[in-house]
Amino acid sequence: HDDTVRRLMTIYLNGNGYGETARQLNQLGYWHVDRYGRQKPFSTETVRTIVGNILFYSGYSVGVKFKAKQSTI
């Protein structure tokens, strides 16, 4: 699990979008487990969800939801 999340973030942070990140993970043979416990290939939406909730997927226990602050710039 940790290796998959690490690889996902490495691909994404190298400037790839959600779709390209999913494509590369699938090509490398990575899978994710859906909410029903089934192994599935990565999709654009799966990558977006993991990137948006990286603390949870990295194993941190977060007691509150984070809200993005509005920028006044």
Coordinates of N, CA and C in Angstrom, one line a residue:
H1 N 0.8 -1.2 0.0 CA 0.0 0.0 0.0 C 0.9 1.3 0.0
D2 N 1.8 1.3 0.9 CA 2.7 2.5 1.0 C 3.5 2.7 -0.3
D3 N 4.0 1.6 -0.9 CA 4.7 1.7 -2.1 C 3.8 2.3 -3.3
T4 N 2.6 1.8 -3.3 CA 1.6 2.3 -4.3 C 1.4 3.8 -4.2
V5 N 1.1 4.2 -3.0 CA 0.8 5.7 -2.8 C 2.0 6.5 -3.1
R6 N 3.2 6.0 -2.7 CA 4.4 6.7 -3.0 C 4.7 6.8 -4.5
R7 N 4.5 5.7 -5.2 CA 4.6 5.7 -6.6 C 3.6 6.7 -7.3
L8 N 2.4 6.6 -6.9 CA 1.3 7.5 -7.4 C 1.7 8.9 -7.3
M9 N 2.2 9.3 -6.1 CA 2.5 10.7 -5.8 C 3.8 11.1 -6.6
T10 N 4.7 10.2 -6.8 CA 5.9 10.5 -7.5 C 5.5 10.8 -9.0
I11 N 4.7 10.0 -9.6 CA 4.3 10.2 -11.0 C 3.5 11.5 -11.1
Y12 N 2.5 11.7 -10.2 CA 1.7 12.9 -10.2 C 2.5 14.2 -10.0
L13 N 3.4 14.2 -9.1 CA 4.2 15.4 -8.8 C 5.3 15.7 -9.8
N14 N 5.5 14.7 -10.7 CA 6.4 14.9 -11.8 C 5.7 15.7 -13.0
G15 N 4.5 16.2 -12.7 CA 3.8 17.0 -13.7 C 2.8 16.3 -14.5
N16 N 2.5 15.0 -14.2 CA 1.5 14.3 -14.9 C 0.1 14.5 -14.3
G17 N -0.9 14.6 -15.1 CA -2.3 14.7 -14.7 C -2.8 13.4 -14.1
Y18 N -4.1 13.5 -13.6 CA -4.7 12.3 -13.0 C -4.8 11.1 -14.0
G19 N -5.2 11.4 -15.2 CA -5.3 10.3 -16.2 C -4.0 9.7 -16.6
E20 N -3.0 10.5 -16.8 CA -1.7 10.0 -17.1 C -1.1 9.2 -16.0
T21 N -1.3 9.7 -14.8 CA -0.8 9.0 -13.6 C -1.5 7.6 -13.5
A22 N -2.8 7.6 -13.7 CA -3.5 6.3 -13.7 C -3.0 5.3 -14.8
R23 N -2.8 5.9 -16.0 CA -2.3 5.1 -17.1 C -0.9 4.4 -16.7
Q24 N 0.0 5.3 -16.2 CA 1.3 4.8 -15.8 C 1.3 3.7 -14.7
L25 N 0.4 4.0 -13.7 CA 0.3 3.0 -12.6 C -0.2 1.6 -13.2
N26 N -1.2 1.7 -14.0 CA -1.7 0.5 -14.6 C -0.7 -0.2 -15.5
Q27 N 0.1 0.5 -16.2 CA 1.1 -0.1 -17.1 C 2.2 -0.7 -16.2
L28 N 2.5 -0.2 -15.0 CA 3.5 -0.7 -14.1 C 2.9 -1.9 -13.3
G29 N 1.6 -2.2 -13.5 CA 1.0 -3.4 -12.8 C 0.5 -3.1 -11.4
Y30 N 0.3 -1.8 -11.1 CA -0.3 -1.5 -9.8 C -1.8 -1.6 -9.8
W31 N -2.4 -2.0 -8.7 CA -3.9 -2.1 -8.6 C -4.3 -1.3 -7.3
H32 N -5.6 -1.0 -7.2 CA -6.1 -0.5 -5.9 C -7.2 -1.4 -5.5
V33 N -7.6 -1.3 -4.3 CA -8.7 -2.1 -3.7 C -9.9 -1.1 -3.5
D34 N -11.0 -1.4 -4.2 CA -12.2 -0.6 -4.0 C -12.9 -0.8 -2.7
R35 N -13.9 0.0 -2.4 CA -14.6 -0.1 -1.2 C -15.2 -1.5 -0.9
Y36 N -15.4 -2.3 -1.9 CA -15.9 -3.6 -1.7 C -14.9 -4.7 -1.6
G37 N -13.6 -4.3 -1.5 CA -12.5 -5.2 -1.4 C -12.0 -5.9 -2.7
R38 N -12.5 -5.3 -3.8 CA -12.1 -5.9 -5.1 C -10.9 -5.1 -5.7
Q39 N -9.9 -5.9 -6.2 CA -8.8 -5.3 -6.9 C -9.2 -4.7 -8.2
K40 N -8.8 -3.4 -8.5 CA -9.3 -2.8 -9.7 C -8.1 -2.0 -10.3
P41 N -8.1 -1.8 -11.6 CA -7.0 -0.9 -12.2 C -7.3 0.6 -11.7
F42 N -6.3 1.4 -11.8 CA -6.5 2.8 -11.4 C -7.3 3.5 -12.5
S43 N -8.1 4.5 -12.1 CA -8.9 5.3 -13.0 C -8.5 6.8 -12.7
T44 N -8.8 7.7 -13.6 CA -8.6 9.1 -13.3 C -9.2 9.5 -12.0
E45 N -10.4 9.1 -11.7 CA -11.2 9.5 -10.5 C -10.5 8.9 -9.3
T46 N -10.0 7.7 -9.3 CA -9.3 7.1 -8.2 C -8.0 7.9 -7.9
V47 N -7.3 8.3 -8.9 CA -6.0 9.1 -8.6 C -6.4 10.4 -8.0
R48 N -7.5 11.1 -8.6 CA -7.9 12.4 -8.0 C -8.3 12.2 -6.6
T49 N -9.0 11.2 -6.2 CA -9.5 11.0 -4.8 C -8.3 10.8 -3.9
I50 N -7.3 10.0 -4.3 CA -6.1 9.7 -3.5 C -5.3 11.0 -3.3
V51 N -5.1 11.7 -4.4 CA -4.3 13.0 -4.3 C -5.0 14.0 -3.4
G52 N -6.3 14.1 -3.5 CA -7.1 15.0 -2.7 C -7.2 14.6 -1.2
N53 N -6.9 13.4 -0.9 CA -7.0 12.8 0.5 C -5.7 12.2 0.9
I54 N -4.6 12.8 0.5 CA -3.3 12.2 0.7 C -3.0 11.8 2.1
L55 N -3.4 12.6 3.1 CA -3.1 12.3 4.5 C -3.8 11.0 4.9
F56 N -5.0 10.8 4.5 CA -5.7 9.5 4.8 C -5.0 8.3 4.1
Y57 N -4.7 8.5 2.8 CA -4.1 7.4 2.1 C -2.6 7.1 2.5
S58 N -2.0 8.1 3.2 CA -0.7 7.9 3.7 C -0.6 7.3 5.1
G59 N -1.8 7.0 5.6 CA -1.9 6.3 6.9 C -2.1 7.2 8.1
Y60 N -2.3 8.5 7.9 CA -2.5 9.4 9.0 C -3.9 9.4 9.4
S61 N -4.2 9.5 10.7 CA -5.5 9.6 11.2 C -5.9 11.0 11.5
V62 N -6.8 11.5 10.7 CA -7.2 12.9 10.8 C -8.6 13.0 11.4
G63 N -8.7 13.8 12.5 CA -10.0 13.9 13.2 C -10.9 14.9 12.6
V64 N -10.5 15.8 11.8 CA -11.3 16.8 11.2 C -11.1 16.9 9.7
K65 N -12.1 17.4 9.0 CA -11.9 17.6 7.6 C -11.2 18.9 7.4
F66 N -10.4 19.0 6.4 CA -9.7 20.2 6.0 C -10.5 20.9 5.0
K67 N -10.5 22.3 5.1 CA -11.2 23.1 4.1 C -10.2 24.0 3.5
A68 N -10.2 24.2 2.2 CA -9.3 25.1 1.6 C -9.7 26.5 1.9
K69 N -8.6 27.3 2.2 CA -8.9 28.7 2.6 C -8.9 29.5 1.3
Q70 N -9.8 30.5 1.3 CA -9.9 31.4 0.1 C -8.8 32.3 0.1
S71 N -8.1 32.5 -1.0 CA -7.0 33.5 -1.2 C -7.6 34.8 -1.5
T72 N -7.0 35.9 -0.9 CA -7.5 37.2 -1.1 C -6.5 37.9 -2.1
I73 N -5.6 37.2 -2.6 CA -4.6 37.8 -3.6 C -5.2 37.9 -4.9

